[in-house]
PDB file of C-alpha atoms in Angstrom:
ATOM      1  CA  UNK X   1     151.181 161.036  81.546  1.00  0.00           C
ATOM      2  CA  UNK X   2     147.725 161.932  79.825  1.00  0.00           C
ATOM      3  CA  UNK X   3     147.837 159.153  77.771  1.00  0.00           C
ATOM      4  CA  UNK X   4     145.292 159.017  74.864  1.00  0.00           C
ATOM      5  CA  UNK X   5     143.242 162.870  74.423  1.00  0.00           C
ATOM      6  CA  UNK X   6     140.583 163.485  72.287  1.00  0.00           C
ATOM      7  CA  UNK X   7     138.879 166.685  71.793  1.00  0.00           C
ATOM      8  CA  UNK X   8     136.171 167.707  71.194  1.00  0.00           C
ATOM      9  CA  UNK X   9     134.471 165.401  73.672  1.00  0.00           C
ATOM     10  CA  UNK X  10     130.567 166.006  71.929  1.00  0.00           C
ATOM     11  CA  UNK X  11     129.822 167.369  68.263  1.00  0.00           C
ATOM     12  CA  UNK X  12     126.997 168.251  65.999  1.00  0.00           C
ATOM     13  CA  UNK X  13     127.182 169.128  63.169  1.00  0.00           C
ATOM     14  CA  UNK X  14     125.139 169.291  59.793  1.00  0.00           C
ATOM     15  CA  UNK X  15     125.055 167.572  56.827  1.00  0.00           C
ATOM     16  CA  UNK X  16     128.077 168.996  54.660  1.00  0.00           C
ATOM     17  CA  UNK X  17     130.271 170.534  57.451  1.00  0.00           C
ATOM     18  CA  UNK X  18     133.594 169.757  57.690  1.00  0.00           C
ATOM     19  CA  UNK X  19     135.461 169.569  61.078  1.00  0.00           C
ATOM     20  CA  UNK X  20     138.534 167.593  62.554  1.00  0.00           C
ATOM     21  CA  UNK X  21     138.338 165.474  65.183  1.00  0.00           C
ATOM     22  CA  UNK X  22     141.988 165.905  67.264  1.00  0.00           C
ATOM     23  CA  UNK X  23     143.986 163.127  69.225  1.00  0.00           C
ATOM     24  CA  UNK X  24     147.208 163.260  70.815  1.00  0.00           C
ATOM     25  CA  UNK X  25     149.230 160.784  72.925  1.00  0.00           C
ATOM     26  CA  UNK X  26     152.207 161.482  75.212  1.00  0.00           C
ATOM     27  CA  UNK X  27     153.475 157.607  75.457  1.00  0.00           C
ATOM     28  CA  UNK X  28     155.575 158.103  72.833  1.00  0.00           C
ATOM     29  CA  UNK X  29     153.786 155.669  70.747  1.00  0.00           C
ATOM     30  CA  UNK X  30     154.017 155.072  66.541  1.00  0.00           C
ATOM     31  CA  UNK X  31     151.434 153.439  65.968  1.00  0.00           C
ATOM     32  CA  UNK X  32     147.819 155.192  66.268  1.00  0.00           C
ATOM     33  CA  UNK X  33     144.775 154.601  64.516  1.00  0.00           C
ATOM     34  CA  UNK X  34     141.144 155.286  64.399  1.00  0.00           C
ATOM     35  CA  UNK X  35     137.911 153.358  65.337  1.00  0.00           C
ATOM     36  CA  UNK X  36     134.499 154.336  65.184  1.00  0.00           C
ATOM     37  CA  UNK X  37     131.670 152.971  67.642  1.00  0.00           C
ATOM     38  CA  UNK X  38     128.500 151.817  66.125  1.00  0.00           C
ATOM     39  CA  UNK X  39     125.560 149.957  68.357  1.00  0.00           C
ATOM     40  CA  UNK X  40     126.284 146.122  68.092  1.00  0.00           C
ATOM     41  CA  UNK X  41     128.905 146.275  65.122  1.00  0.00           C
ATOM     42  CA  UNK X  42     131.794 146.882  67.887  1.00  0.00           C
ATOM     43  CA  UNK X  43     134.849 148.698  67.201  1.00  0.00           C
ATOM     44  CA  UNK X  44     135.439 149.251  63.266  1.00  0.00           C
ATOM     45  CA  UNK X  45     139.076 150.739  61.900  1.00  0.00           C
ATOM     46  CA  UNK X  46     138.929 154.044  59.682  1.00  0.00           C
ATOM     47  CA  UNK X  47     142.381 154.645  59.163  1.00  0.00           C
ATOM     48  CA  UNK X  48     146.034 154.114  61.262  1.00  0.00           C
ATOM     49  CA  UNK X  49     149.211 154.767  61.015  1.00  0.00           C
ATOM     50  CA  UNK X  50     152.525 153.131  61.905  1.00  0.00           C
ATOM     51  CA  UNK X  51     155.015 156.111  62.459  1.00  0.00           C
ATOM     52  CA  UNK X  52     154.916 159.928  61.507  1.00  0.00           C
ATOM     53  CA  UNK X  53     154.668 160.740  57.667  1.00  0.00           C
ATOM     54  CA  UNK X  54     153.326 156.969  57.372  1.00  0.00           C
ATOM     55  CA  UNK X  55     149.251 156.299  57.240  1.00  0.00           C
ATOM     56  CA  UNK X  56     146.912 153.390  55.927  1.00  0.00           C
ATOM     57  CA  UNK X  57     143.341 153.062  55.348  1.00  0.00           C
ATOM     58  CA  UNK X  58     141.334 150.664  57.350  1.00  0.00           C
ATOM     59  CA  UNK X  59     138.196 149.048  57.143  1.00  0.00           C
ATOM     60  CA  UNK X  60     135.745 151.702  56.767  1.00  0.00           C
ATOM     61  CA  UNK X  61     137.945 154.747  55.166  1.00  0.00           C
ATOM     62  CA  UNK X  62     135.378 156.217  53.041  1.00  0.00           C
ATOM     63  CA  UNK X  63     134.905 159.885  53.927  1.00  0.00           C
ATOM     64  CA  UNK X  64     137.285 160.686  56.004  1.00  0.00           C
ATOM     65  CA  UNK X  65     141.224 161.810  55.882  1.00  0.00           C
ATOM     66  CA  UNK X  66     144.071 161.802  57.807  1.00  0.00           C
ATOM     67  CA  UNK X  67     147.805 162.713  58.243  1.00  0.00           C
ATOM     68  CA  UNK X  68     150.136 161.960  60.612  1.00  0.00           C
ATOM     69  CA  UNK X  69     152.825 165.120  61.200  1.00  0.00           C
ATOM     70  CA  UNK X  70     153.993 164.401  64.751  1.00  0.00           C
ATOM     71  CA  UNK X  71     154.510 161.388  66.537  1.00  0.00           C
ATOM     72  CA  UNK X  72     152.350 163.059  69.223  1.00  0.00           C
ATOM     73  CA  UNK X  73     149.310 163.902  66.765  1.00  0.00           C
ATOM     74  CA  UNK X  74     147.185 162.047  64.679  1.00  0.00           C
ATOM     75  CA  UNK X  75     143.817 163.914  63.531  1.00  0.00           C
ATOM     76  CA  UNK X  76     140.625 162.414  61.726  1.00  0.00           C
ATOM     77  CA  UNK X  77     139.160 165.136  59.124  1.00  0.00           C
ATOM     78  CA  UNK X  78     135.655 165.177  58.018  1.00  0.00           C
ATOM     79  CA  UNK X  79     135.572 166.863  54.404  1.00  0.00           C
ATOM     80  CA  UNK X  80     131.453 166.699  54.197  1.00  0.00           C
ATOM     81  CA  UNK X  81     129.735 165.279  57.181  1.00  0.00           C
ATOM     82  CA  UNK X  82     126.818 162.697  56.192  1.00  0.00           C
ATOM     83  CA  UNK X  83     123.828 161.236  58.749  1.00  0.00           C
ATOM     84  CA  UNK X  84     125.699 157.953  58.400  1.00  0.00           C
ATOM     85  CA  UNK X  85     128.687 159.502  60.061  1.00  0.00           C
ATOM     86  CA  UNK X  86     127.059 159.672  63.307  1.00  0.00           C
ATOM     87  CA  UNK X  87     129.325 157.658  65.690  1.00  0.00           C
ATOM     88  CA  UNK X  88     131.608 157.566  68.401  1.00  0.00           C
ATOM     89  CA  UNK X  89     134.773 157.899  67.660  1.00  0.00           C
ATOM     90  CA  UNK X  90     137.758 156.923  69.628  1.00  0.00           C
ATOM     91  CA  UNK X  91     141.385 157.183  68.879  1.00  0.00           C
ATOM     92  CA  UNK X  92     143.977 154.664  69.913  1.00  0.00           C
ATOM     93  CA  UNK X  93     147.773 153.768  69.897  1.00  0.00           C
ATOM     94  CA  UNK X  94     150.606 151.765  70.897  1.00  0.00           C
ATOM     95  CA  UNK X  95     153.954 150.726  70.704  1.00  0.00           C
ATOM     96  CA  UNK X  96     154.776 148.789  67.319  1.00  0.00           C
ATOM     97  CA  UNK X  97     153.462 145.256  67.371  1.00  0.00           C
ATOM     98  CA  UNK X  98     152.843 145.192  70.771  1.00  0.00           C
ATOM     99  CA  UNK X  99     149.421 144.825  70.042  1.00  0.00           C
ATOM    100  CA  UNK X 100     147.746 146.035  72.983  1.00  0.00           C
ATOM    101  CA  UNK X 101     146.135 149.299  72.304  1.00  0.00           C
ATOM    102  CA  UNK X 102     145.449 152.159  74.833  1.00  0.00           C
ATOM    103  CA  UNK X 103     142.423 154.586  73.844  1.00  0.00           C
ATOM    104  CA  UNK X 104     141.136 157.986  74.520  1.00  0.00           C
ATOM    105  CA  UNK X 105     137.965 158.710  76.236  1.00  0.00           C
ATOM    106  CA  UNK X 106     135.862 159.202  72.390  1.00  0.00           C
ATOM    107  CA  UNK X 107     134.356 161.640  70.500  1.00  0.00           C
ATOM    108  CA  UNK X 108     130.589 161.349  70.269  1.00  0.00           C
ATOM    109  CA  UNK X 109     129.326 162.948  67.029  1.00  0.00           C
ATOM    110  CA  UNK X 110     126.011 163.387  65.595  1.00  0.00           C
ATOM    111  CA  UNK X 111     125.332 164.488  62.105  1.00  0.00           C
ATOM    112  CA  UNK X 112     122.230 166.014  61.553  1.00  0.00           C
TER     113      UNK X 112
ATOM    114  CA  UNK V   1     138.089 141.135  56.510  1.00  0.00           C
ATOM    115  CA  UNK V   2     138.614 139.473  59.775  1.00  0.00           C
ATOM    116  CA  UNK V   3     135.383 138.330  61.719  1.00  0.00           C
ATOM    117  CA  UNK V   4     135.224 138.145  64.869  1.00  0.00           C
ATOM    118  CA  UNK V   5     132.175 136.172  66.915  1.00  0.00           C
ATOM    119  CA  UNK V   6     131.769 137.545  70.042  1.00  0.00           C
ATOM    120  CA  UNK V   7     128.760 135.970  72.420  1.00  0.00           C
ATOM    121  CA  UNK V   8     126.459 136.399  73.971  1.00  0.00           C
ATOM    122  CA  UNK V   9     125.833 139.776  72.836  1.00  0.00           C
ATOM    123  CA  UNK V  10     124.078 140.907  76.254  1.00  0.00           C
ATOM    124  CA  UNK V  11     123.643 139.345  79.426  1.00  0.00           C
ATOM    125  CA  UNK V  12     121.749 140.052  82.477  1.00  0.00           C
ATOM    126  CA  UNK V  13     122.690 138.367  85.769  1.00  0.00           C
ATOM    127  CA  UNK V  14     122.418 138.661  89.612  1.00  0.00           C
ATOM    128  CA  UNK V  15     125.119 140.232  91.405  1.00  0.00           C
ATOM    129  CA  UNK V  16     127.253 136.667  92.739  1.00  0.00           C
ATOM    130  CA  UNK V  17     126.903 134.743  89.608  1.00  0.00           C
ATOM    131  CA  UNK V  18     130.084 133.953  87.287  1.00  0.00           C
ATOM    132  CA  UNK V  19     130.065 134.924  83.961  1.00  0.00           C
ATOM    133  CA  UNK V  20     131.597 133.473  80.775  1.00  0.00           C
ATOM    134  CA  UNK V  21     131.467 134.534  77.199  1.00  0.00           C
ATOM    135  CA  UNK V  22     133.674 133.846  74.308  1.00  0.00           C
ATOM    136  CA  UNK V  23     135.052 135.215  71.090  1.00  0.00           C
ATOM    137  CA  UNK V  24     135.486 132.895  67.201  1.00  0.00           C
ATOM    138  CA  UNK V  25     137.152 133.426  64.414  1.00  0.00           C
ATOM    139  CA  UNK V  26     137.677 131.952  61.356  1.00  0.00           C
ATOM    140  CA  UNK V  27     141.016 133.098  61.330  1.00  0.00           C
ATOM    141  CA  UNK V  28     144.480 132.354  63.503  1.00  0.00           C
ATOM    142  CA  UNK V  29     145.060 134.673  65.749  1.00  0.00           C
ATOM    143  CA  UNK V  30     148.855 135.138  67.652  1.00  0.00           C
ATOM    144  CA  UNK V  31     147.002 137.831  70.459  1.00  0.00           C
ATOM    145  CA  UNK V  32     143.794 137.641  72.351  1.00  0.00           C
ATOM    146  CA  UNK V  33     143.087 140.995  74.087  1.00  0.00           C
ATOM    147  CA  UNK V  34     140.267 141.644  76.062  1.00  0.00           C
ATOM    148  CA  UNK V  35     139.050 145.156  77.207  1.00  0.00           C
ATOM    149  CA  UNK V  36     135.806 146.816  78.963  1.00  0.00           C
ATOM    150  CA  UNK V  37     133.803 149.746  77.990  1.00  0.00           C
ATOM    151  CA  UNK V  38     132.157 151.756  80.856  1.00  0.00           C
ATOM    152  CA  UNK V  39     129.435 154.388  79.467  1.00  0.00           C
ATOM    153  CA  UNK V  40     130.918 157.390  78.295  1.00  0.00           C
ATOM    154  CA  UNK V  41     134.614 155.814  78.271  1.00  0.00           C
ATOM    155  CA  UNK V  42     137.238 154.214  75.738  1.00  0.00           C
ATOM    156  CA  UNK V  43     137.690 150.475  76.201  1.00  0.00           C
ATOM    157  CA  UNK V  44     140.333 149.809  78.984  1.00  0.00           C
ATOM    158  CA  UNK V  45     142.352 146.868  78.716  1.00  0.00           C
ATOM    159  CA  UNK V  46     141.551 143.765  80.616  1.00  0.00           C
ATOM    160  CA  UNK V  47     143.757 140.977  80.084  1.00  0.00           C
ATOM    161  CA  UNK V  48     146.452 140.264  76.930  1.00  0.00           C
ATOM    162  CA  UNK V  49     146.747 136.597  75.633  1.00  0.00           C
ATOM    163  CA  UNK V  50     150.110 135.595  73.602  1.00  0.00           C
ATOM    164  CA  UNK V  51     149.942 131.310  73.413  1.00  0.00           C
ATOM    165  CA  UNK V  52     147.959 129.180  72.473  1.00  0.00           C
ATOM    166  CA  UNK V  53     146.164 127.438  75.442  1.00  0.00           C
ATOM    167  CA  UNK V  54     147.770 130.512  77.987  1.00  0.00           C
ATOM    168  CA  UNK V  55     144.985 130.698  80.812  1.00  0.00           C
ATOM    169  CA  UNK V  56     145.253 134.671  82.726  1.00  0.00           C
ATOM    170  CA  UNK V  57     143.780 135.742  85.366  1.00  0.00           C
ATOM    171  CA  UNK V  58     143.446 139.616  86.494  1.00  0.00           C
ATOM    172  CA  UNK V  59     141.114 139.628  90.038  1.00  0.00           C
ATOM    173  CA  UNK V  60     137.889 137.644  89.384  1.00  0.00           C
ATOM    174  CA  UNK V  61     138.572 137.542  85.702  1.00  0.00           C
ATOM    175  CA  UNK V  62     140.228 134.697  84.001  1.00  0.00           C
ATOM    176  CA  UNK V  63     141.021 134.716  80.386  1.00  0.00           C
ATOM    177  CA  UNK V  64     142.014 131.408  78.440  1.00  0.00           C
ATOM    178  CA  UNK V  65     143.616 131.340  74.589  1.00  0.00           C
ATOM    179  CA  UNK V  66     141.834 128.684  72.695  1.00  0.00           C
ATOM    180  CA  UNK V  67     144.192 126.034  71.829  1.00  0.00           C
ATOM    181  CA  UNK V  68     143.256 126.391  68.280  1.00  0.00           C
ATOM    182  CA  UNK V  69     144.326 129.840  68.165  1.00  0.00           C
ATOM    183  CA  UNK V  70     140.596 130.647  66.644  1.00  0.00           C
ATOM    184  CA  UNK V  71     139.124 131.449  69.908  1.00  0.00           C
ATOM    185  CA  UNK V  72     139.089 132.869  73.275  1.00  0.00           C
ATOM    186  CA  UNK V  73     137.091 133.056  76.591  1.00  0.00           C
ATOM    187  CA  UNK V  74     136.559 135.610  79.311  1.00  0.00           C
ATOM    188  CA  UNK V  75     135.296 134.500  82.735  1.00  0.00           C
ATOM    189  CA  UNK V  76     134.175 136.803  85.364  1.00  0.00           C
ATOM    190  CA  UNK V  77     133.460 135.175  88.825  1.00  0.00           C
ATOM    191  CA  UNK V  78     131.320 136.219  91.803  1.00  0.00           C
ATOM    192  CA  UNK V  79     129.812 139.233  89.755  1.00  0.00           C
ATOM    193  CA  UNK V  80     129.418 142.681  91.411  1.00  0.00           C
ATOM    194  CA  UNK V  81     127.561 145.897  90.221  1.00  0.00           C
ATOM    195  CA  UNK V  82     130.515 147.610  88.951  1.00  0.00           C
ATOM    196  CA  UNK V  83     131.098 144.902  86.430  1.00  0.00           C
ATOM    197  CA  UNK V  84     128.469 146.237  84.370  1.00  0.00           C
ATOM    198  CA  UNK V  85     129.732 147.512  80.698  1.00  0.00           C
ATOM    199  CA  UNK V  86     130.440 146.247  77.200  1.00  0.00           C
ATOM    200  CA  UNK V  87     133.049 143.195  77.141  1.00  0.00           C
ATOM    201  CA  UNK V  88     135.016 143.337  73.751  1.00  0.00           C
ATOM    202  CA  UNK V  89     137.202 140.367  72.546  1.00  0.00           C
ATOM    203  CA  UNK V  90     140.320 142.068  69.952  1.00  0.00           C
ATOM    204  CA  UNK V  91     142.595 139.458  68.074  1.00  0.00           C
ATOM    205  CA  UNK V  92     145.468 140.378  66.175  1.00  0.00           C
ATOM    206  CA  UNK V  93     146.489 138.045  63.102  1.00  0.00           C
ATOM    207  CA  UNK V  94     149.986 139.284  62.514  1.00  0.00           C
ATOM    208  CA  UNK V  95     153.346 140.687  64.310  1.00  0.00           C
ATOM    209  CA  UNK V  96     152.065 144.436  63.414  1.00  0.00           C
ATOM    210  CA  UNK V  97     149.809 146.545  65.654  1.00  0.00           C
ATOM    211  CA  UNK V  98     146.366 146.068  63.641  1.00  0.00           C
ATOM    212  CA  UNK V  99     143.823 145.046  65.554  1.00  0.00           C
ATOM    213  CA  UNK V 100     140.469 142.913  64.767  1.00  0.00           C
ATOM    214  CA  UNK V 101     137.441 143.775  67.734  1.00  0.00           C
ATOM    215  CA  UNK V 102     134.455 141.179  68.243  1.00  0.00           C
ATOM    216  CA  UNK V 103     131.257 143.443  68.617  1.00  0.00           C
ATOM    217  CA  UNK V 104     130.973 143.364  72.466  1.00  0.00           C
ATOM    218  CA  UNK V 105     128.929 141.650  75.059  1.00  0.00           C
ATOM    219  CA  UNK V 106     126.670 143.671  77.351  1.00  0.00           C
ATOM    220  CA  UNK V 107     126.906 143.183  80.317  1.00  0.00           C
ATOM    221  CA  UNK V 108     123.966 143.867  83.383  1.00  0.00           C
ATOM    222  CA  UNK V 109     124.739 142.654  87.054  1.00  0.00           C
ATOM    223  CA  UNK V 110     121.695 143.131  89.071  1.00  0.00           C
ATOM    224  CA  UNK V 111     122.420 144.354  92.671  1.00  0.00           C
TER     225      UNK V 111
END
């Protein structure tokens, strides 16, 4: 198993460039979501989803979009990159209220 | 939404020591998870806490769920260089998957 992917593993971009961020699993899993990585504000959610066809916002869903098509796949869009969308990303899932989460190596991105 | 206290946010320490740091909320929590960040890497999961007062203990690390079901506690003993990372604390307030993440501990372990 490959568990959690995430490509690209680096990004720049500039300031109104759109781009997706991909992440597929291979456990099988329904539930996936979104986090991004921000110095000493920890893990924050952008947007999950609990089966294919199903997603949610999270906590910090402004400016991005998602869909959720597969099981498999779950991708993060970027309509019009902003500095303040500088991050790492990292994508996550898991079984259905299981509640532990298994996540892909990140996405580093840097909006200039 | 859900807060989550995690301290101390960084630590430095001398390879041997133990190590203990802990995670509040305001909020009841049914899951404690626990998970480590090495640079460049996702969070890997440490240990998984389901009752109140459970104690867990994966190698040198022991985990305990606060009796109150507002808190939790990581202890790493006998410290070693390759316990160096960011420690995050991740509660989860209901039966579904969503997850609430305390904003890490740092940790340094000085050979």
């Amino acid at each position: 198993n490959a568990g959690v992917t995430q490509t690209p593993k680096f990004q720049v971009l500039k300031t109104g460039q759109s781009m997706t961020l991909q992440c597929a699993q291979d456990m099988n899993h329904e539930y996936m979501s979104w986090y991004r990585q921000d110095p000493g504000m920890g893990l924050r959610l952008i947007h999950y989803s609990v089966g294919a066809g199903i997603t949610d916002q999270g906590e910090v869903p402004n400016g991005y979009n998602v869909s959720r098509s597969t099981t498999e796949d779950f991708p993060l869009r970027l309509l019009s990159a902003a500095p303040s969308q500088t991050s790492v990303y990292f994508c996550a899932s898991s079984f259905p209220g299981a509640g532990v989460q298994f996540f892909g190596p990140g996405t580093r991105l840097t909006v200039l | 939404g859900q807060q989550l206290n995690q301290s101390p946010q960084s630590m430095f320490i001398q390879e041997g020591e133990d190590v203990s740091m802990n995670c509040t909320s305001s909020s009841i929590f049914n899951t404690w998870l626990w998970y480590k960040q090495e640079p460049g890497e996702g969070p890997v999961l440490l240990i998984a806490l389901y009752k109140a007062g459970e104690l867990t203990s994966n190698g040198r690390l022991t985990a305990q769920f606060g009796i109150t079901r507002k808190d939790s506690f990581l202890n790493i003993s006998a410290s070693i260089p390759s316990d160096v990372g960011i420690y995050f604390c991740a509660g989860r307030i209901t039966s579904g998957s969503r997850l609430t993440f305390g904003e890490g501990t740092q940790l340094t372990v000085n050979p």
